[in-house]
CSV table of C-alpha atoms in Angstrom, one decimal:
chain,number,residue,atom,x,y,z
A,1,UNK,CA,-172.9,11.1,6.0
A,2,UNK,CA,-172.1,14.0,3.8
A,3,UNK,CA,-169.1,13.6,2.1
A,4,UNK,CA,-166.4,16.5,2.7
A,5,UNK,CA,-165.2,19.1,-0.3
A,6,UNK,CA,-161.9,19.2,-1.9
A,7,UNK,CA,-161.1,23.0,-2.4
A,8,UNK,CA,-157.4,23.1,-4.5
A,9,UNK,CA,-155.9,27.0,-3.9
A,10,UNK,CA,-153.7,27.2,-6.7
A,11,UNK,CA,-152.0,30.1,-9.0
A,12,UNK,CA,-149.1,31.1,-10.4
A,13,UNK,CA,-146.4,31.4,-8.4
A,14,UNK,CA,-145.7,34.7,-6.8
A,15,UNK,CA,-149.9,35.2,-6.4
A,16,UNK,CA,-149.2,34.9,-2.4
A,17,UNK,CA,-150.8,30.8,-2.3
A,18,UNK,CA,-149.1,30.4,0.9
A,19,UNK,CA,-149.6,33.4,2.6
A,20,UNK,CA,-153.8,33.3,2.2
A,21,UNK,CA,-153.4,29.7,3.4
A,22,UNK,CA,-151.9,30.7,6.5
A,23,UNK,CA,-154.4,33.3,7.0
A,24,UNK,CA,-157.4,30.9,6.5
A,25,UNK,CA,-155.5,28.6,9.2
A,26,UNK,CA,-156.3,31.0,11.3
A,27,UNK,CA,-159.8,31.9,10.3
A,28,UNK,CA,-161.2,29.1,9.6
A,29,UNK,CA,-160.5,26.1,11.8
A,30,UNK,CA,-163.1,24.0,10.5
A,31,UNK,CA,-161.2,23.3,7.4
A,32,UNK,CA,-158.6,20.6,7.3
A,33,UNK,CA,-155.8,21.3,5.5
A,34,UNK,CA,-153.7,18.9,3.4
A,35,UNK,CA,-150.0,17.9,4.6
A,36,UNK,CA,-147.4,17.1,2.3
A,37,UNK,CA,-144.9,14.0,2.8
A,38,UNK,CA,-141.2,14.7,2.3
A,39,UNK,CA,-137.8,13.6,2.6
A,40,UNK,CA,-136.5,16.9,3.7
A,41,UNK,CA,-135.2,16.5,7.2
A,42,UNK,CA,-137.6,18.5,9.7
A,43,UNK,CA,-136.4,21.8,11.0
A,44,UNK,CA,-136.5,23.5,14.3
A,45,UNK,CA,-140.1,23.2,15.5
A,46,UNK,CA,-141.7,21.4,13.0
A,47,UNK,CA,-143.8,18.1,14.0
A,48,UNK,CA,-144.7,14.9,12.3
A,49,UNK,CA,-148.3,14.8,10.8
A,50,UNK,CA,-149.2,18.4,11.5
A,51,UNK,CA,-146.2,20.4,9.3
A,52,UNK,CA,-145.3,17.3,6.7
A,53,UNK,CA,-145.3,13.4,7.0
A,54,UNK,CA,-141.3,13.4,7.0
A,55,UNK,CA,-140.4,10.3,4.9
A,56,UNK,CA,-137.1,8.2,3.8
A,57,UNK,CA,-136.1,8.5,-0.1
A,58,UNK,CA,-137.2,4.8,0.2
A,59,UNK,CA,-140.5,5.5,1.3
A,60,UNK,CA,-141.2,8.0,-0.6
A,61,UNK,CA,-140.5,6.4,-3.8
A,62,UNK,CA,-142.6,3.3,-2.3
A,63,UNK,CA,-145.5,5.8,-1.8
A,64,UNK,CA,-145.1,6.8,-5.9
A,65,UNK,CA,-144.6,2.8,-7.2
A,66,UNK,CA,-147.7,2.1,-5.2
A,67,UNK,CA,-149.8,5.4,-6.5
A,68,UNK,CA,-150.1,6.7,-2.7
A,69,UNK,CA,-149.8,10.2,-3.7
A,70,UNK,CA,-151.6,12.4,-5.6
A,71,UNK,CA,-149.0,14.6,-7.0
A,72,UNK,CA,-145.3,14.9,-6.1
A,73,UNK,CA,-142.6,16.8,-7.3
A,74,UNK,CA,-138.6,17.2,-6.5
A,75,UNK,CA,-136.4,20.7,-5.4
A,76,UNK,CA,-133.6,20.7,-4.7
A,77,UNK,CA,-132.4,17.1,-3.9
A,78,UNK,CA,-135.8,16.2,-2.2
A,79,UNK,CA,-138.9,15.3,-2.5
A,80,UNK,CA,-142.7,16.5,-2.3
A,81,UNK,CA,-146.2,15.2,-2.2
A,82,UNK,CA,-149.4,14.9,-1.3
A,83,UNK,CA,-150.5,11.9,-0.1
A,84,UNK,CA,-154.2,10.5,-1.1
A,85,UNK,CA,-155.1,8.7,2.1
A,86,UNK,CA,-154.8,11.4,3.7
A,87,UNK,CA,-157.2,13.5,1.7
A,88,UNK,CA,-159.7,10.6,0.8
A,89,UNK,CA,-159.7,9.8,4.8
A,90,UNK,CA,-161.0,13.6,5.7
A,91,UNK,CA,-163.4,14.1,3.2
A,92,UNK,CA,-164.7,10.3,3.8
A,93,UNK,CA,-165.2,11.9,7.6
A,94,UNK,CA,-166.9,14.3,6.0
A,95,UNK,CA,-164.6,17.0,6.3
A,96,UNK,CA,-164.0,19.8,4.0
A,97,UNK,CA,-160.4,19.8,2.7
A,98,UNK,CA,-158.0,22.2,1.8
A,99,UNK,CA,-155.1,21.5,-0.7
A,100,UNK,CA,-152.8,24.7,-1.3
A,101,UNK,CA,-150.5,23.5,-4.2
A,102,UNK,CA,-149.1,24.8,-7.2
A,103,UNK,CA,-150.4,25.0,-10.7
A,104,UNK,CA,-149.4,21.8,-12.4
A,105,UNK,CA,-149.6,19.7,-9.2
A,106,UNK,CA,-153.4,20.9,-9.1
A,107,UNK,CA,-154.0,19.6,-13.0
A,108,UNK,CA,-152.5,16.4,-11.1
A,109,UNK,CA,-154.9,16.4,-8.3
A,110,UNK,CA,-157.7,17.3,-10.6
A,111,UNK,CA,-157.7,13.9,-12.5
A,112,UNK,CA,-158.4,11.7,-9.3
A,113,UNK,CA,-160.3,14.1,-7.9
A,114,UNK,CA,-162.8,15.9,-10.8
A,115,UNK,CA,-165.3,17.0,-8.0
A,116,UNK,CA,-162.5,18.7,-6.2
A,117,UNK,CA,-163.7,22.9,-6.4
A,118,UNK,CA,-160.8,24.6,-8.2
A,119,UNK,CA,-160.2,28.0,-7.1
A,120,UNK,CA,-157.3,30.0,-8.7
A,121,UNK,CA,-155.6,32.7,-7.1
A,122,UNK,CA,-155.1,35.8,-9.3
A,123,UNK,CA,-152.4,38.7,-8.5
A,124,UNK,CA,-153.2,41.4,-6.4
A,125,UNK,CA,-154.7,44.3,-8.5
A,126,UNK,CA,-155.0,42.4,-11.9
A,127,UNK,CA,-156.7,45.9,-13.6
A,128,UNK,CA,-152.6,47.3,-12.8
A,129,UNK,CA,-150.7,44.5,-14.3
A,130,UNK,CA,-150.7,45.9,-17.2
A,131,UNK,CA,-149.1,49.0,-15.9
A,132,UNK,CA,-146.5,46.7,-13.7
A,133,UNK,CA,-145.3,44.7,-16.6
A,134,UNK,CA,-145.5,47.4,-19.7
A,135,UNK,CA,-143.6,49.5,-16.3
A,136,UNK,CA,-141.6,52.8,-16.0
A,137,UNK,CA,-140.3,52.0,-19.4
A,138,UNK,CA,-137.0,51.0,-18.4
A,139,UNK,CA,-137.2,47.1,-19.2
A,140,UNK,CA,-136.3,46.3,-22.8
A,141,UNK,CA,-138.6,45.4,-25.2
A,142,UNK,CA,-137.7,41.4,-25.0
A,143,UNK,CA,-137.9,41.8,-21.2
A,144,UNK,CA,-141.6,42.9,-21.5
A,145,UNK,CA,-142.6,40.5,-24.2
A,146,UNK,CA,-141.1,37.8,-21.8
A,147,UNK,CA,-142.4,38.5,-19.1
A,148,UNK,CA,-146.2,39.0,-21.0
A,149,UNK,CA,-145.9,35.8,-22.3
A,150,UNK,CA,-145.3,34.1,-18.7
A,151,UNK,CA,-148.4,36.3,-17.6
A,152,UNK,CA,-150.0,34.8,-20.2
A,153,UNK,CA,-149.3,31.3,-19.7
A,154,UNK,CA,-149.9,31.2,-16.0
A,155,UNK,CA,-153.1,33.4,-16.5
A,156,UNK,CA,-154.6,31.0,-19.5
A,157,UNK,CA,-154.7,28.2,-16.9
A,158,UNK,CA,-157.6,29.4,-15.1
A,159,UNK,CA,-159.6,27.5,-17.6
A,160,UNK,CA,-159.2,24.5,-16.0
A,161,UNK,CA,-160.5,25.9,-12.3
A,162,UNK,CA,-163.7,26.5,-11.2
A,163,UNK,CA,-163.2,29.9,-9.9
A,164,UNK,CA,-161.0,32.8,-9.9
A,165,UNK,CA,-160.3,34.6,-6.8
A,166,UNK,CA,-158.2,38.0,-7.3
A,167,UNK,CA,-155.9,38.3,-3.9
A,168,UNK,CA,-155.9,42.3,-3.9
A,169,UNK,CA,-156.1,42.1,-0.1
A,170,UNK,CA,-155.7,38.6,2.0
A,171,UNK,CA,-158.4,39.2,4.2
A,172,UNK,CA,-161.0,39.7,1.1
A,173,UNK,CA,-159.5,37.0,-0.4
A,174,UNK,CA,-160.0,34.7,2.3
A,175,UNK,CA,-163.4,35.9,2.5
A,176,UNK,CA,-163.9,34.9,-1.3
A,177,UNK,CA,-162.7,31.7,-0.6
A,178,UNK,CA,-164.9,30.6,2.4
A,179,UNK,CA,-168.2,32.0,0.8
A,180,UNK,CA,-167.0,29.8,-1.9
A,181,UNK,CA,-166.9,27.1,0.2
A,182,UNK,CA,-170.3,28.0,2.0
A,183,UNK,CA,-171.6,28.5,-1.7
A,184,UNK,CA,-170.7,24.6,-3.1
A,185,UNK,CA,-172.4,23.5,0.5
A,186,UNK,CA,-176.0,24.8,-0.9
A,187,UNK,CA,-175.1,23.7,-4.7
A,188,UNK,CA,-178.8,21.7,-5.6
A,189,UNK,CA,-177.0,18.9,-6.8
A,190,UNK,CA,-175.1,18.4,-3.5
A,191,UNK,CA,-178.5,18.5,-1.6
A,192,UNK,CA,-180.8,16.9,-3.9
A,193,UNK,CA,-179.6,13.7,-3.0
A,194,UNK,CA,-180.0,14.1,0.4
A,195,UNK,CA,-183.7,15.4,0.0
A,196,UNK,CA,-184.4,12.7,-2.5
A,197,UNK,CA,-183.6,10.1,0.3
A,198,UNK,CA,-185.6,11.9,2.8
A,199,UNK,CA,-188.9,12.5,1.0
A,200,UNK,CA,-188.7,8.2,0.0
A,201,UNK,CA,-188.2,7.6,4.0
A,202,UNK,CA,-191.3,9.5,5.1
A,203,UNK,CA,-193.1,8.6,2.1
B,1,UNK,CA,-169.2,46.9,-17.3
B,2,UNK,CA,-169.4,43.6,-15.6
B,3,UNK,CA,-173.0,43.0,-16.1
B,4,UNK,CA,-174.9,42.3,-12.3
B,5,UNK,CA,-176.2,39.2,-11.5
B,6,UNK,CA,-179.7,38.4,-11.0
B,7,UNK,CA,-180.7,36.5,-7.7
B,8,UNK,CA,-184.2,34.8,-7.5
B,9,UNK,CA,-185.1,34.0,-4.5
B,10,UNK,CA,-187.9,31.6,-3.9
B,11,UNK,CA,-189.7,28.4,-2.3
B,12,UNK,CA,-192.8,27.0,-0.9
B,13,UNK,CA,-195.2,29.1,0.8
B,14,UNK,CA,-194.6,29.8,4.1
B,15,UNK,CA,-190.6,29.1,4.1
B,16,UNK,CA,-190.5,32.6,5.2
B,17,UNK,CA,-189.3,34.0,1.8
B,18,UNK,CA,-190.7,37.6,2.4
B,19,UNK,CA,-188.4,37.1,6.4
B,20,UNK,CA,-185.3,36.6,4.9
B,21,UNK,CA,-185.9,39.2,1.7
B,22,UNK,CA,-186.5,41.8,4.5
B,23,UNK,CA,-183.4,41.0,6.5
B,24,UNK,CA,-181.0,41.0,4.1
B,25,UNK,CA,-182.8,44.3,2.9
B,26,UNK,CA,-181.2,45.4,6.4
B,27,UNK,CA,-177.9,43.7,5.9
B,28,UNK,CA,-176.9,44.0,2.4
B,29,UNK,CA,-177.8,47.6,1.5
B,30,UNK,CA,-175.4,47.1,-1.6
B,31,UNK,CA,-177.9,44.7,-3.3
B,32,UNK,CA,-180.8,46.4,-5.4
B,33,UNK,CA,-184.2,44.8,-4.5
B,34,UNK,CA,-186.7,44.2,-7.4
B,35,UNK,CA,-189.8,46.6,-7.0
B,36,UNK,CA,-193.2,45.0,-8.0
B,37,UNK,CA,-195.6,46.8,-9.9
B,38,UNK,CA,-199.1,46.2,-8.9
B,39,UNK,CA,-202.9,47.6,-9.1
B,40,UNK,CA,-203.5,47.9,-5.4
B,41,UNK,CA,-204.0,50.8,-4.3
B,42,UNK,CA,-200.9,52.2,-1.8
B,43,UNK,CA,-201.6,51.6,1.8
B,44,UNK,CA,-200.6,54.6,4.4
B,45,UNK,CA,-196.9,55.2,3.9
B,46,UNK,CA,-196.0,53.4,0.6
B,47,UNK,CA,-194.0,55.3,-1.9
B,48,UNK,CA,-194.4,54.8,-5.7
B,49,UNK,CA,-190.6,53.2,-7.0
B,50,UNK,CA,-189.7,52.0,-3.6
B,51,UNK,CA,-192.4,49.9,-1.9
B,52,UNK,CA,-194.4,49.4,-5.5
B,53,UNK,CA,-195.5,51.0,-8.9
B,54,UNK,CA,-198.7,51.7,-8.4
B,55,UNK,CA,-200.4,51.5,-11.5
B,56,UNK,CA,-204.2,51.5,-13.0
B,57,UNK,CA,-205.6,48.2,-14.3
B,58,UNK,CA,-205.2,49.8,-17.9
B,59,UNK,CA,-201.8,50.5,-17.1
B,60,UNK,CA,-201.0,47.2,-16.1
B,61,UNK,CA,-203.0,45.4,-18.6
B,62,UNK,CA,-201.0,47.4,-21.5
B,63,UNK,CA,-197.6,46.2,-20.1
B,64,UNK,CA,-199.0,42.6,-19.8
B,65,UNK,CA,-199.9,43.3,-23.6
B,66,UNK,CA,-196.2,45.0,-24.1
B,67,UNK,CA,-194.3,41.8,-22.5
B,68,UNK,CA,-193.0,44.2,-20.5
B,69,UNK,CA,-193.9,41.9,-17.4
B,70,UNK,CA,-191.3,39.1,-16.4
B,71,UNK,CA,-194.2,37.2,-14.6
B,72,UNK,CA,-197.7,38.6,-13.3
B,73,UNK,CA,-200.4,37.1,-11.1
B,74,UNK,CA,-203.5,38.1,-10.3
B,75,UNK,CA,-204.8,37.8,-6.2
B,76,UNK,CA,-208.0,39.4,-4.5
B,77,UNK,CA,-209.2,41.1,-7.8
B,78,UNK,CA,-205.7,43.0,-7.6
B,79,UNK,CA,-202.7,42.3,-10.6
B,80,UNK,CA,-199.1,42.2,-9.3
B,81,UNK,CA,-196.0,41.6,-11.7
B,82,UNK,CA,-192.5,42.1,-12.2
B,83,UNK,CA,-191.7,44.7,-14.6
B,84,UNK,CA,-188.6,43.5,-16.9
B,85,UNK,CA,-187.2,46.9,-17.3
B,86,UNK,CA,-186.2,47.7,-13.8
B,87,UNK,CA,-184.4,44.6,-13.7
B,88,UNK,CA,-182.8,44.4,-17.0
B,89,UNK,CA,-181.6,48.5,-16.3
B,90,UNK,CA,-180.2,47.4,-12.8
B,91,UNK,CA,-178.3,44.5,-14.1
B,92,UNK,CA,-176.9,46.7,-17.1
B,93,UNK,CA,-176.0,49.1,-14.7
B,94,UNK,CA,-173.7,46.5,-12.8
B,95,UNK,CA,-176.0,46.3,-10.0
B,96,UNK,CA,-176.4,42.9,-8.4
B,97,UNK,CA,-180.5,42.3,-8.1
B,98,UNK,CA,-182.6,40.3,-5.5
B,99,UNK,CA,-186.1,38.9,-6.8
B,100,UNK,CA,-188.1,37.2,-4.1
B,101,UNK,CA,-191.0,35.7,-5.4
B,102,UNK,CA,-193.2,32.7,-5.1
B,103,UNK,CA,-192.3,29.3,-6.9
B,104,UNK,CA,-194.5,29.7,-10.3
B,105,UNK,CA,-193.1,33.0,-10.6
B,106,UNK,CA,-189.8,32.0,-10.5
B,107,UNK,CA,-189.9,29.6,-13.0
B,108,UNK,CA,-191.1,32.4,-15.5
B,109,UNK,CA,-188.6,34.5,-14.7
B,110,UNK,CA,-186.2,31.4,-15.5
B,111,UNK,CA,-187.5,31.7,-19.1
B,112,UNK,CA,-186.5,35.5,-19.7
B,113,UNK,CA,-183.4,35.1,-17.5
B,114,UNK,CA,-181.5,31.6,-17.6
B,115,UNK,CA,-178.8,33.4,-16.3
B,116,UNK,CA,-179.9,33.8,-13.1
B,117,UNK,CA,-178.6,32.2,-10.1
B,118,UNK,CA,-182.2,30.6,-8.6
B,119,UNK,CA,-181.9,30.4,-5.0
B,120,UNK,CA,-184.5,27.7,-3.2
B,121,UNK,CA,-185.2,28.1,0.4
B,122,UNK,CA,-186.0,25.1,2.1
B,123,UNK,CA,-188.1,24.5,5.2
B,124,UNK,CA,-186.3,25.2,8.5
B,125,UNK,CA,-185.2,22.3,10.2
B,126,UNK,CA,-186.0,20.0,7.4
B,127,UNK,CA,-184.5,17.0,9.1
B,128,UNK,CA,-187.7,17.5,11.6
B,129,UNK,CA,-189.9,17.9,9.0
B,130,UNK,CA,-190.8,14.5,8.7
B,131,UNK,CA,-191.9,15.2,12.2
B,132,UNK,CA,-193.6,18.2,11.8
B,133,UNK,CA,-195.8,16.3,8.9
B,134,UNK,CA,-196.6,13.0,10.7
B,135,UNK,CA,-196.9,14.9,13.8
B,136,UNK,CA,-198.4,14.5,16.9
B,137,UNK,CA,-200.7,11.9,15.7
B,138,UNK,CA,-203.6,13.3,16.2
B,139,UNK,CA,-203.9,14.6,12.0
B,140,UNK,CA,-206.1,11.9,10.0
B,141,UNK,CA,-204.1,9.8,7.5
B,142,UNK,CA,-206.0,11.8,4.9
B,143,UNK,CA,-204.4,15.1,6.6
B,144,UNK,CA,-201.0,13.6,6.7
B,145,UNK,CA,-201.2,12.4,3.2
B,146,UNK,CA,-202.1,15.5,1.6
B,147,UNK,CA,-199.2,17.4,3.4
B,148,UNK,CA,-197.3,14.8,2.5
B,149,UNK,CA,-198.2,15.2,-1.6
B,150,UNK,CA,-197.9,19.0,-1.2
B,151,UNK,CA,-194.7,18.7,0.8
B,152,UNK,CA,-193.2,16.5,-2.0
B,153,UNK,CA,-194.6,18.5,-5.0
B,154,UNK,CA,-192.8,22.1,-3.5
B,155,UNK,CA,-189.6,20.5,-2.4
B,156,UNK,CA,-189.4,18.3,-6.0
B,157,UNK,CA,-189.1,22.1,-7.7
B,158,UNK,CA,-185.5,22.3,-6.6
B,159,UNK,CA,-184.4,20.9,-9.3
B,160,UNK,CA,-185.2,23.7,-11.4
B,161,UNK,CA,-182.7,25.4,-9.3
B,162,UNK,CA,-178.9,26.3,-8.9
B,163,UNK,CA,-179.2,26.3,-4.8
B,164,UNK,CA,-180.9,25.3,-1.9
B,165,UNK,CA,-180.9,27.0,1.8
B,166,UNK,CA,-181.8,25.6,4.5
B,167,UNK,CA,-183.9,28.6,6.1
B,168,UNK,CA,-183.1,27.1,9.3
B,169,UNK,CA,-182.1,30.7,11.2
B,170,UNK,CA,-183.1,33.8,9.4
B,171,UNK,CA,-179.2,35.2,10.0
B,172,UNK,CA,-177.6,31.9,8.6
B,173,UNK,CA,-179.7,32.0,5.7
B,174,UNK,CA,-178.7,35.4,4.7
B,175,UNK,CA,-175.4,34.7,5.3
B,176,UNK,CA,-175.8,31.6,2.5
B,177,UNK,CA,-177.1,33.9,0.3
B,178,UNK,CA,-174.3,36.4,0.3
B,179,UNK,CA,-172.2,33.9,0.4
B,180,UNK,CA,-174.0,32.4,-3.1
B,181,UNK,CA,-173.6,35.5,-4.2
B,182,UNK,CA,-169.5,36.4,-3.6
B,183,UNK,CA,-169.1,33.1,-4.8
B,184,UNK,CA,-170.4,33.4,-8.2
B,185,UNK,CA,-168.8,36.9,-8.5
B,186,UNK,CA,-165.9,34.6,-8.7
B,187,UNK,CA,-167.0,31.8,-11.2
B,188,UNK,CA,-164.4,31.4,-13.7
B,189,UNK,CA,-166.9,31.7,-16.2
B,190,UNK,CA,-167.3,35.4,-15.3
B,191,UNK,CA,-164.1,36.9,-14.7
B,192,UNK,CA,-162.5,35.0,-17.7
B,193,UNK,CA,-164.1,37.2,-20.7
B,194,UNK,CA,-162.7,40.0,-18.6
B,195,UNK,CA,-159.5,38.6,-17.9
B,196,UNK,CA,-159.2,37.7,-21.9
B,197,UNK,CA,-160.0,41.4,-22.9
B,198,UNK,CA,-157.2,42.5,-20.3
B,199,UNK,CA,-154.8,40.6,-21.8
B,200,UNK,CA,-155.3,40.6,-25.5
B,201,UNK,CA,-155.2,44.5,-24.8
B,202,UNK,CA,-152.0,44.3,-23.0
B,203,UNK,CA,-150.6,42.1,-25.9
């Protein structure tokens, strides 16, 4: 069987990650989508194994000792991760996965998983940032060089991702991201195997 | 100016190439379509620069002789070829450009253009064709084997290309191909140089 894709939807923070995940939640149901483990106590409404795994302190730092998790990080007093099996399992059953996750935990997810398709979120209406950050003139100019150089940081990580996607509207975006998905499905190299095998069988 | 991209799209004979070019003619009325030059002369209702270039055989010889042809071939005692300019024009003018055209021809075009994104269009249903080939046994081994050979030789040309569609329904075959193409709008590789300018200029 066909092994699933990875797709990480990443960016800096702000870029609305969460939002166009929710969207394609809606759209697109044929995508499974990655659940984080935590120790943060559920609240109203949200269920084991569809929101988060919900995990003890002990657990969770079980699930790091014994490399169960892909990335993790802690706010706040608790803990975050994303846990492999989980991942691996889906895209063993052939099914394509999606991992929304921030910028370094993607760098993270990208050494186990190299094939993963990297696709970074840019901010809405990238051709006006300049006008948003250079402003009404009001910042100082230390506020401006500050916040450039944070631009600049977050922006000069695209290098590592396969593909930029700029979030101007969700929708679009969305649609970006599941032609890219349709897109890696027809890649030659993903197919050529399977055509190699076949032409040998009816040989 | 972003630069447009080139699409070729090609395959064996009788994939159904000239099917799907003419659909998404229908459906993507944003995507400029390469116009063939050729030494026929125009049957009732073909326009010169929309349907062809019609063009005398001195014509078309002196633009074989000014490499101003991507590819040319000659059928029936009539030349038909792919003039470079209209291409190289459309794609300076930002304009995303379809090229459908037979296997050999693509390949040319390869050599001018390793840029392009080369689409392959497989057989419909190529799980059956296995099938299809050894058939309802009535074909002499002979038959079977020279399908066979033929079968192998066309599909083994993928792997001169960047994708392969399965031309399995003509809607869901243009809807790869757009997809293909939204896809590499967003390659990293192409928004980066862009996204570099933008901020240096900021800076």
């Amino acid at each position: 069987m066909e092994k699933g894709l990875l797709i990480v939807l990443s960016g800096p923070s702000g870029v609305g990650k969460g939002t166009v995940c929710s969207a394609l939640r809606k759209r697109a149901t044929d995508l499974t989508y990655s659940i984080s483990v935590t120790t943060r106590k559920p609240r109203e409404g949200e269920v084991e194994g569809v929101n988060y795994f919900f995990r003890s302190r002990e657990q969770f730092e079980e699930m790091i000792r014994k490399g169960e998790l892909l990335e993790y990080a802690e706010y706040v007093g608790n803990y975050y991760g994303t846990p492999a099996n989980f991942v691996q399992q889906s895209l063993e059953a052939g099914k394509d996965v999606l991992l929304e996750i921030e910028v370094q935990g993607a760098l993270k997810v990208k050494e186990r998983f190299p094939d993963g398709i990297f696709v970074f979120l840019t901010p809405p209406s990238i051709s006006e940032l300049r006008n948003r950050i250079v402003g009404r003139g009001t910042e100082s100019k230390d506020t401006i060089d500050k916040r450039m150089d944070t631009a600049v940081e977050e922006l000069s990580l695209i290098k590592h991702y396969d593909y930029a996607v700029e979030n101007d509207q969700i929708d679009a975006a969305c649609e970006r991201i599941l032609s890219i998905i349709v897109a890696e499905h027809c890649r030659k190299e993903r197919v050529l195997p399977y055509l190699t095998k076949w032409i040998e069988e009816v040989r």
